[in-house]
PDB file of C-alpha atoms in Angstrom:
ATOM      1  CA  UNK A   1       5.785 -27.524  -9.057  1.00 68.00           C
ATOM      2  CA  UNK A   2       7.626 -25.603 -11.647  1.00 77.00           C
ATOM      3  CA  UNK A   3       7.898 -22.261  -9.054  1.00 94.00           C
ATOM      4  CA  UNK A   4       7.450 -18.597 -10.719  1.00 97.00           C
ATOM      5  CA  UNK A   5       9.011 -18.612 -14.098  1.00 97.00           C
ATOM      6  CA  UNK A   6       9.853 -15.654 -15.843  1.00 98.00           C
ATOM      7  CA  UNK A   7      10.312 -15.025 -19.935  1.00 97.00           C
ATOM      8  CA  UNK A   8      12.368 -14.136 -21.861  1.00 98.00           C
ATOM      9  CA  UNK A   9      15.664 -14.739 -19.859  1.00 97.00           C
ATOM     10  CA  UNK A  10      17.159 -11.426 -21.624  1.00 97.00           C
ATOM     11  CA  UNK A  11      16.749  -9.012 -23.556  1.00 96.00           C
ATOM     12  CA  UNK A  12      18.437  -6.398 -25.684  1.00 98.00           C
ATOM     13  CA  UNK A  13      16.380  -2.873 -26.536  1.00 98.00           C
ATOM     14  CA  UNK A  14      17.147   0.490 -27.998  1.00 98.00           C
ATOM     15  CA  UNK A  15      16.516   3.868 -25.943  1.00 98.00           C
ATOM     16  CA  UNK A  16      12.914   4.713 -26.936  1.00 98.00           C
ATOM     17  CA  UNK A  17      11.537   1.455 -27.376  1.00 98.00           C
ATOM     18  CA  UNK A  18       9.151  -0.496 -25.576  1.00 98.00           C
ATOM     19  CA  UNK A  19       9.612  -4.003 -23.562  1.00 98.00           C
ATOM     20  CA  UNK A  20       7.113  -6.476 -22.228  1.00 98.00           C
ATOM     21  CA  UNK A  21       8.061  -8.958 -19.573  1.00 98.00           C
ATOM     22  CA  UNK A  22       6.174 -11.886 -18.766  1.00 98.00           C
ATOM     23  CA  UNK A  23       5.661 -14.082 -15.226  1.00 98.00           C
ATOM     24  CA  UNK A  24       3.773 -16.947 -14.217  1.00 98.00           C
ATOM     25  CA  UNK A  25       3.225 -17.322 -10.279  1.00 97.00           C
ATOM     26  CA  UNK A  26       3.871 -20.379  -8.385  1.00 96.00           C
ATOM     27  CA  UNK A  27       0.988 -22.494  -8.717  1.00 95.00           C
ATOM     28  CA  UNK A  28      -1.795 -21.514  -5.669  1.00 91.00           C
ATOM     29  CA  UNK A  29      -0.823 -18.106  -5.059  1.00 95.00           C
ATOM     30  CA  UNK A  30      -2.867 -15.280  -6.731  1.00 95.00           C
ATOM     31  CA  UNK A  31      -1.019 -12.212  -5.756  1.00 95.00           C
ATOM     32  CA  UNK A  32       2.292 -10.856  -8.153  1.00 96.00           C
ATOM     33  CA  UNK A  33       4.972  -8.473  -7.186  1.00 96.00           C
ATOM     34  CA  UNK A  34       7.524  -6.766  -9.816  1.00 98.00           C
ATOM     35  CA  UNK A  35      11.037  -6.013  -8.601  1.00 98.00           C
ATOM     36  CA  UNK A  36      13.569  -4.024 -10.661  1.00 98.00           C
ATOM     37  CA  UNK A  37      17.280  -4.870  -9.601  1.00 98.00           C
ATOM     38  CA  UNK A  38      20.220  -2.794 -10.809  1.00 97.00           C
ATOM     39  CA  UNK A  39      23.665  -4.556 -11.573  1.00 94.00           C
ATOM     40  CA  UNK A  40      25.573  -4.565  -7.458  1.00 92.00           C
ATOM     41  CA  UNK A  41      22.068  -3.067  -5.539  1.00 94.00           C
ATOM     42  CA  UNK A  42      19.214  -4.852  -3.754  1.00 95.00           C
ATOM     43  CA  UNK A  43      15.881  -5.129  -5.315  1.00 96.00           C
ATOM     44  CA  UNK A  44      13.586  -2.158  -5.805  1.00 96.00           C
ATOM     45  CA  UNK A  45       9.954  -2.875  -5.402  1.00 96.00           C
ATOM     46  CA  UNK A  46       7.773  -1.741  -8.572  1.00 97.00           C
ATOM     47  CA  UNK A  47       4.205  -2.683  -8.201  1.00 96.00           C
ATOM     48  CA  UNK A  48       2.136  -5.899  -6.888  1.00 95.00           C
ATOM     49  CA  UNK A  49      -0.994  -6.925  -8.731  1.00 96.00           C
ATOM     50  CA  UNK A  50      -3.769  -8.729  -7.102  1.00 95.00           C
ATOM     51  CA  UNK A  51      -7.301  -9.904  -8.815  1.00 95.00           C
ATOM     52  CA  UNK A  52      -6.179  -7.822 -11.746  1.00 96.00           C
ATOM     53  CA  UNK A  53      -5.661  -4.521 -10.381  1.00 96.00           C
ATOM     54  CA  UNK A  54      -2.929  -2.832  -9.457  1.00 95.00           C
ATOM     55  CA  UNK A  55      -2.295  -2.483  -5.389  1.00 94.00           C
ATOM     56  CA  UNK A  56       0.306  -1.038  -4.359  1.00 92.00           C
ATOM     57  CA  UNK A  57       3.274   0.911  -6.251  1.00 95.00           C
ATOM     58  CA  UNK A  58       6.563   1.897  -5.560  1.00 94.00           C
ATOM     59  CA  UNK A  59       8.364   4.737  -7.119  1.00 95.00           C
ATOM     60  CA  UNK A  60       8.123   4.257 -10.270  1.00 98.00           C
ATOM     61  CA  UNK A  61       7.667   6.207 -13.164  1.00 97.00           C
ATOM     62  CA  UNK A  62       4.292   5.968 -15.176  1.00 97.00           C
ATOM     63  CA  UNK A  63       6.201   4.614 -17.980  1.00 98.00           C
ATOM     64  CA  UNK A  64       6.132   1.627 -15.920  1.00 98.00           C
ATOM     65  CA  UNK A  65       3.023  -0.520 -15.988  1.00 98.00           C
ATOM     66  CA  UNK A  66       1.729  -3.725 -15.571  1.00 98.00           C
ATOM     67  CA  UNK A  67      -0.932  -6.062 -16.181  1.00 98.00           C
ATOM     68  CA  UNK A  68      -2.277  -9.261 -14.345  1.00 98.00           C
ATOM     69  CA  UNK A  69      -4.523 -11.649 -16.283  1.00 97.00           C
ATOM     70  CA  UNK A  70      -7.403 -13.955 -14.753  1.00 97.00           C
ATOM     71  CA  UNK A  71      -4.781 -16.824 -14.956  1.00 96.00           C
ATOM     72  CA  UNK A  72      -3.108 -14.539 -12.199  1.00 97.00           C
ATOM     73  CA  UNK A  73       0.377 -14.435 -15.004  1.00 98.00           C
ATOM     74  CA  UNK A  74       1.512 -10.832 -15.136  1.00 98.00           C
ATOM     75  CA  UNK A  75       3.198  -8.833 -17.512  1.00 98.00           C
ATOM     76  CA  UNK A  76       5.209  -5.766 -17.186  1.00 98.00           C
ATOM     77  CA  UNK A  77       5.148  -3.148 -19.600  1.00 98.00           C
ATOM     78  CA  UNK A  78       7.972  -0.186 -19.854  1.00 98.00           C
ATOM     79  CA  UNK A  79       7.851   2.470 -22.464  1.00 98.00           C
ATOM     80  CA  UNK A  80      10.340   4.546 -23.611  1.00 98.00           C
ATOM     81  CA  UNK A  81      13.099   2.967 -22.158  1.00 98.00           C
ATOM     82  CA  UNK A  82      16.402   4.848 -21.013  1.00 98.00           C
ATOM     83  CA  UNK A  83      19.822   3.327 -20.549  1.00 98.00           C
ATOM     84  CA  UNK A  84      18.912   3.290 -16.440  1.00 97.00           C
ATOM     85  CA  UNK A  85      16.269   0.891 -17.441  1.00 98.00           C
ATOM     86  CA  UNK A  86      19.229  -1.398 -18.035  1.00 98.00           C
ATOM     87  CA  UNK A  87      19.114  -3.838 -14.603  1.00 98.00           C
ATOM     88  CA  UNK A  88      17.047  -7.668 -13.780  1.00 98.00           C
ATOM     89  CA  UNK A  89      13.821  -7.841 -13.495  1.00 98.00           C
ATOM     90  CA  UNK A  90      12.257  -9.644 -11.013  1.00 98.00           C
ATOM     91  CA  UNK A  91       8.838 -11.371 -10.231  1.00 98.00           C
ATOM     92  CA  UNK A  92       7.589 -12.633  -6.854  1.00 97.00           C
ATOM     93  CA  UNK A  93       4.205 -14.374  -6.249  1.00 96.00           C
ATOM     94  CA  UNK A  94       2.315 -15.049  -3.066  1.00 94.00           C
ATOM     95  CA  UNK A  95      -0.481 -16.318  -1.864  1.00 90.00           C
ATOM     96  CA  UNK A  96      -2.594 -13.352  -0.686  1.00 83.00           C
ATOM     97  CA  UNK A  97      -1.178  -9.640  -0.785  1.00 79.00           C
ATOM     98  CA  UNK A  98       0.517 -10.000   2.341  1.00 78.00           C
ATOM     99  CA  UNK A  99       2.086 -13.351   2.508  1.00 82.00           C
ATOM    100  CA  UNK A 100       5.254 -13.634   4.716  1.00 83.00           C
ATOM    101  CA  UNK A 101       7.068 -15.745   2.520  1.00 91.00           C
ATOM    102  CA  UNK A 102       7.712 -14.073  -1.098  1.00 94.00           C
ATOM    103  CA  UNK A 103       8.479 -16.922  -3.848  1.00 96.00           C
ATOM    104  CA  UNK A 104      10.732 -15.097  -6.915  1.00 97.00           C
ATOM    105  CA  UNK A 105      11.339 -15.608 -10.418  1.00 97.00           C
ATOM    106  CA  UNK A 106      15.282 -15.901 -11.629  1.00 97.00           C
ATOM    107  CA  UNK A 107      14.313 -12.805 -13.449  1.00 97.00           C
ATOM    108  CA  UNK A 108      14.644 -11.158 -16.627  1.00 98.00           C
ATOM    109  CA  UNK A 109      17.744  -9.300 -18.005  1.00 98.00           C
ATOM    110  CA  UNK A 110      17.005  -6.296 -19.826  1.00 98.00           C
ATOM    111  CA  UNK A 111      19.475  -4.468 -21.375  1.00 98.00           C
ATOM    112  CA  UNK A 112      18.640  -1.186 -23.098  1.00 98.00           C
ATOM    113  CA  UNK A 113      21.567   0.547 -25.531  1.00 98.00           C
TER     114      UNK A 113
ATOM    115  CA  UNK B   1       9.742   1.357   5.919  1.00 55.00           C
ATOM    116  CA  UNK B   2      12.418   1.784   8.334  1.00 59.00           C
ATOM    117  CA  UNK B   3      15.948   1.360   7.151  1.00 89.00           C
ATOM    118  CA  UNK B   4      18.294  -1.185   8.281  1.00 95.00           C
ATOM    119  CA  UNK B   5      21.883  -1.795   8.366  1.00 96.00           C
ATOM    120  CA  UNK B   6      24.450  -4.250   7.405  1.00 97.00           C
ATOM    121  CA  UNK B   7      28.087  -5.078   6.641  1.00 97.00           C
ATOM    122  CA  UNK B   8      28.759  -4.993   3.474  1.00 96.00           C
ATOM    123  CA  UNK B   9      30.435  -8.359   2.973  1.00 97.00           C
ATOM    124  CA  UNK B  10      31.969 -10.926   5.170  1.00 98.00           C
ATOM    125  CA  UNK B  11      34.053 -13.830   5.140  1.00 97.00           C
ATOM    126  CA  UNK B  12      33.215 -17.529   6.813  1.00 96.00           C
ATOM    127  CA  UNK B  13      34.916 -20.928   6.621  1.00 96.00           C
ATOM    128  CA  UNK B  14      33.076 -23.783   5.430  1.00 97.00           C
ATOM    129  CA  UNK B  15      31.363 -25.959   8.264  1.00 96.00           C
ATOM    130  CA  UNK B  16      31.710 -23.104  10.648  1.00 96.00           C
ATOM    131  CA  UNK B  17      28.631 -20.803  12.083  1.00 96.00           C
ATOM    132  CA  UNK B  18      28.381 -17.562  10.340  1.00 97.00           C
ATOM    133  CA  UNK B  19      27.013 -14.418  12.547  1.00 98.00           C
ATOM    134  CA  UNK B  20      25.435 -11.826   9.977  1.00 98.00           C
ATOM    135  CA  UNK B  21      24.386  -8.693  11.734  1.00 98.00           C
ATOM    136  CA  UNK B  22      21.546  -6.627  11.181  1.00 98.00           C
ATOM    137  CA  UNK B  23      21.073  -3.131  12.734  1.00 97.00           C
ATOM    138  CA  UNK B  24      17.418  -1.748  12.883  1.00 96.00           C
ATOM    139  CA  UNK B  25      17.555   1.377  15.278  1.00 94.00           C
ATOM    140  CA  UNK B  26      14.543   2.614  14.239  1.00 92.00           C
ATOM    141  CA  UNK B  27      12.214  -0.268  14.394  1.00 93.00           C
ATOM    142  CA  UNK B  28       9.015   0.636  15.571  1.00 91.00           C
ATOM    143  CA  UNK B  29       6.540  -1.693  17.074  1.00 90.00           C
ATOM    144  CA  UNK B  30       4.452  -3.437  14.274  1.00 90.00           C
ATOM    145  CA  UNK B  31       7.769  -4.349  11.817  1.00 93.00           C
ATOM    146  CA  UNK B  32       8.473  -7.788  11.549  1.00 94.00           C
ATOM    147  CA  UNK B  33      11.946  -8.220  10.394  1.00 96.00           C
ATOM    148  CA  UNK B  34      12.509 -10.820   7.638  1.00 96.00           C
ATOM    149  CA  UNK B  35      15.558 -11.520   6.207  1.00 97.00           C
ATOM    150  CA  UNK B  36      15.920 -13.125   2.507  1.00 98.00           C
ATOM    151  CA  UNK B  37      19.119 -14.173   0.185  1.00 98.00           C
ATOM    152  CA  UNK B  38      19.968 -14.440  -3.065  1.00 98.00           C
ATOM    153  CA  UNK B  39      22.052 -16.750  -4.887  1.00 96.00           C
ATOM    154  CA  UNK B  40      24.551 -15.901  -7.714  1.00 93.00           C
ATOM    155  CA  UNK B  41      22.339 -15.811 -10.732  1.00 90.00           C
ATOM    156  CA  UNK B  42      18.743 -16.066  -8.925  1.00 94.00           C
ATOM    157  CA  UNK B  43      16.711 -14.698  -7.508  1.00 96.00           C
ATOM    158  CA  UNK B  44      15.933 -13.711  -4.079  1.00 97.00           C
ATOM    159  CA  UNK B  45      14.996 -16.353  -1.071  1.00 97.00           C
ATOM    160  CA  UNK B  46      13.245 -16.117   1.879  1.00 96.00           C
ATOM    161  CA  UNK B  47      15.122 -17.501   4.598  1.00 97.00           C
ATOM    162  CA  UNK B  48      13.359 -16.594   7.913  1.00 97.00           C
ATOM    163  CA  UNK B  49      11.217 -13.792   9.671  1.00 95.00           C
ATOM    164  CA  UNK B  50      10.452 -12.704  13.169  1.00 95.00           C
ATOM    165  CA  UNK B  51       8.771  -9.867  15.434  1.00 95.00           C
ATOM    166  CA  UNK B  52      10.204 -10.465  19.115  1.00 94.00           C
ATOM    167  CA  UNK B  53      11.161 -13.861  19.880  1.00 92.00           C
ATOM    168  CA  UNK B  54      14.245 -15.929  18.013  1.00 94.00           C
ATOM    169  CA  UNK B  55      12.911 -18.011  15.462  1.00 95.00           C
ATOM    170  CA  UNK B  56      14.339 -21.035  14.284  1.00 96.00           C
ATOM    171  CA  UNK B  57      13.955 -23.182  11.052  1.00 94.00           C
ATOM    172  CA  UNK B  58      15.552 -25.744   8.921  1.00 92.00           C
ATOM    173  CA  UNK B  59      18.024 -22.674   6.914  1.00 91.00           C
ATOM    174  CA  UNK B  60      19.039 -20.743   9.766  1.00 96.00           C
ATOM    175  CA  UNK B  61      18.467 -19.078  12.900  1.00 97.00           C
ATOM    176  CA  UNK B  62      16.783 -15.622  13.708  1.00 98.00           C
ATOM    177  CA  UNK B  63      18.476 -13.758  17.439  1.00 98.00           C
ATOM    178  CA  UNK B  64      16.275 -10.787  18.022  1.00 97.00           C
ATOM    179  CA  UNK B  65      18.019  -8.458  20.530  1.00 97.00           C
ATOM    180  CA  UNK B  66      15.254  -7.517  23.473  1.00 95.00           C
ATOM    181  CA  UNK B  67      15.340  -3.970  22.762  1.00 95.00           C
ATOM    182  CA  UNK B  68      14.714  -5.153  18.675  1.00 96.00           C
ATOM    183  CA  UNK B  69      17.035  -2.723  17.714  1.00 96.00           C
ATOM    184  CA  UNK B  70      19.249  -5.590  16.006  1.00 97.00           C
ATOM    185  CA  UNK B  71      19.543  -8.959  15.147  1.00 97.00           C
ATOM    186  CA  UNK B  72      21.475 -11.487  13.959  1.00 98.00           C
ATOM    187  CA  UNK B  73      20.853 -14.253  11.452  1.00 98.00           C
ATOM    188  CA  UNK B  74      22.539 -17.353  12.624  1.00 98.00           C
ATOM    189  CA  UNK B  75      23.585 -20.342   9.603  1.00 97.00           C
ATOM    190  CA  UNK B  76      24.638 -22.863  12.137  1.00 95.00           C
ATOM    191  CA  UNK B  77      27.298 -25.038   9.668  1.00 95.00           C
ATOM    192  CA  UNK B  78      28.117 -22.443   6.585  1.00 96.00           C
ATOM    193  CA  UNK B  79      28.746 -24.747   3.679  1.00 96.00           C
ATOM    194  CA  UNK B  80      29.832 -23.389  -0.039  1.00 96.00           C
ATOM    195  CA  UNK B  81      26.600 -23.235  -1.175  1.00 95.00           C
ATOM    196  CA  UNK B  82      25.626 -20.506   1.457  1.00 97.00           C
ATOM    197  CA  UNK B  83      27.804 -17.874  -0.098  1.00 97.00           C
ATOM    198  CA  UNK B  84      25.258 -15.415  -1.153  1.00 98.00           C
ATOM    199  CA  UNK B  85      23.814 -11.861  -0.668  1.00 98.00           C
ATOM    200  CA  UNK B  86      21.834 -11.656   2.513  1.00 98.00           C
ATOM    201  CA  UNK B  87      19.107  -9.153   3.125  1.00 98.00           C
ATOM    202  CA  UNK B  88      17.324  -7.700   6.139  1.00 97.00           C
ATOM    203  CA  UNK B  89      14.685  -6.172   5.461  1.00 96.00           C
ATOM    204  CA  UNK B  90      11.581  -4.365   7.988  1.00 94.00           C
ATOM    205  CA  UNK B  91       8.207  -4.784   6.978  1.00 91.00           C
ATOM    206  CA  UNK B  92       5.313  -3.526   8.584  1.00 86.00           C
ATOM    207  CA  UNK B  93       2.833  -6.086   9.454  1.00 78.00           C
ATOM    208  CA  UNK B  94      -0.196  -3.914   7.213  1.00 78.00           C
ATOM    209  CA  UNK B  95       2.677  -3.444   4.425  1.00 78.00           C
ATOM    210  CA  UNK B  96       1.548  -5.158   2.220  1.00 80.00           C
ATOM    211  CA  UNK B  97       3.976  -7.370   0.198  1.00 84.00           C
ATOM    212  CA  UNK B  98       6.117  -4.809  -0.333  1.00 89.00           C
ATOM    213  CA  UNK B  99       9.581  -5.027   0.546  1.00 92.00           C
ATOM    214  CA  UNK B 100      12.421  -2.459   1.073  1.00 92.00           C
ATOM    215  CA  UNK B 101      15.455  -4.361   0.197  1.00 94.00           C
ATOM    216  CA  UNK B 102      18.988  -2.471   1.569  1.00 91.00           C
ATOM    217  CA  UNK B 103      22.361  -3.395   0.006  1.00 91.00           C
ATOM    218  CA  UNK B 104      22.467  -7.000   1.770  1.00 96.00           C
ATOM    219  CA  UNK B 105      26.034  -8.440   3.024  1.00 98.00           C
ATOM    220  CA  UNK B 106      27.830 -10.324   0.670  1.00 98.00           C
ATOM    221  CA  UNK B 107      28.832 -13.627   2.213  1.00 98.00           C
ATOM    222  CA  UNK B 108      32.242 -15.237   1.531  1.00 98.00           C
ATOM    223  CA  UNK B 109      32.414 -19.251   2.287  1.00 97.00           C
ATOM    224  CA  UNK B 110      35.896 -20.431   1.902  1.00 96.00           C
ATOM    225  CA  UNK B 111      36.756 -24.095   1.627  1.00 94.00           C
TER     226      UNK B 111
END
């Protein structure tokens, strides 16, 4: 079982562009969670997908979307990007939306300049 | 969510239990409290989760004070590989997945 993986690994953007971030759950679970971690905090919960809709958000900009596919992969979209979108990205999969046991991603640098 | 607190980093020697505390004054009655890590360079990992009653599993060991104000995660023989950040974290049982990660304690393990 390969676990959640994430792509790319980093990633360097200018202010004012636009970034896409891929995951791929752990195999069995259905449900996806996106995490936004700046450098020396904890985690900051974005949004969790679940049968291709959006379920719950955190607060988060609309800049900040996502998409989940019928494979139950995910993507996460962020436009215009500012310098404080600089931090890891993280994805978490479960199986159900509320699973005890959160499986995550090793994440996705982004680095915006 | 409620909030929680914790040290911000402390120290252990390898082989020897490590006490992390967890303060949650403002629990209220339908927050489990699950506490996750995360390794240098990965990403977070669930570790263990309880309501009421200590919990025990093959990572660690979950003290829940009676009054579930606080509680304690318990790593019975800290080895090197332990040194992490460690997170408590309340979620309500109709939360969702959702979780409300706090700064974590840093965790030293010295040889």
């Amino acid at each position: 079982d390969a676990g959640v993986t994430q792509s790319p690994t980093h990633l360097i953007k200018t202010r004012g562009q636009q970034v896409t971030l891929r995951c791929s759950p752990k195999s069995g679970h259905d449900t996806v969670s996106w995490y936004q971690q700046a450098l020396g905090q904890g985690p900051q919960f974005i949004f969790q997908y679940y049968e291709e809709e959006e379920r719950q958000r955190g607060n988060f900009p609309d800049r900040f979307s996502g998409h989940q596919f019928p494979n139950y992969s995910s993507e996460l979209n962020v436009n215009a990007l500012l310098l404080g979108d600089s931090a890891l990205y993280l994805c978490a999969s479960t199986p159900g939306q509320s699973s005890y046991e959160q499986y995550f991603g090793p994440g996705t640098r982004l680095t915006v300049t | 969510d409620a909030k929680t607190t914790q040290p911000n980093s402390m120290e252990s020697n390898e082989e020897e239990p490590v006490h992390l505390p967890c303060n949650h004054s403002t629990i209220s009655g339908t927050d489990y409290i699950h506490w996750y890590r995360q390794l240098p360079s990965q990403g977070p990992e669930y570790v263990i989760h309880g309501l009421t009653s200590n919990v025990n599993n093959r990572m660690a060991s979950l003290a829940i004070a009676e009054d579930r104000k606080s509680s304690t995660l318990i790593l019975h023989r800290a080895t090197l590989r332990d040194a992490a950040v460690y997170y408590c974290i309340l979620r309500d049982w109709d939360a969702g997945n959702m979780l409300t990660f706090g700064g974590g304690t840093r965790l030293m393990v010295k040889p």
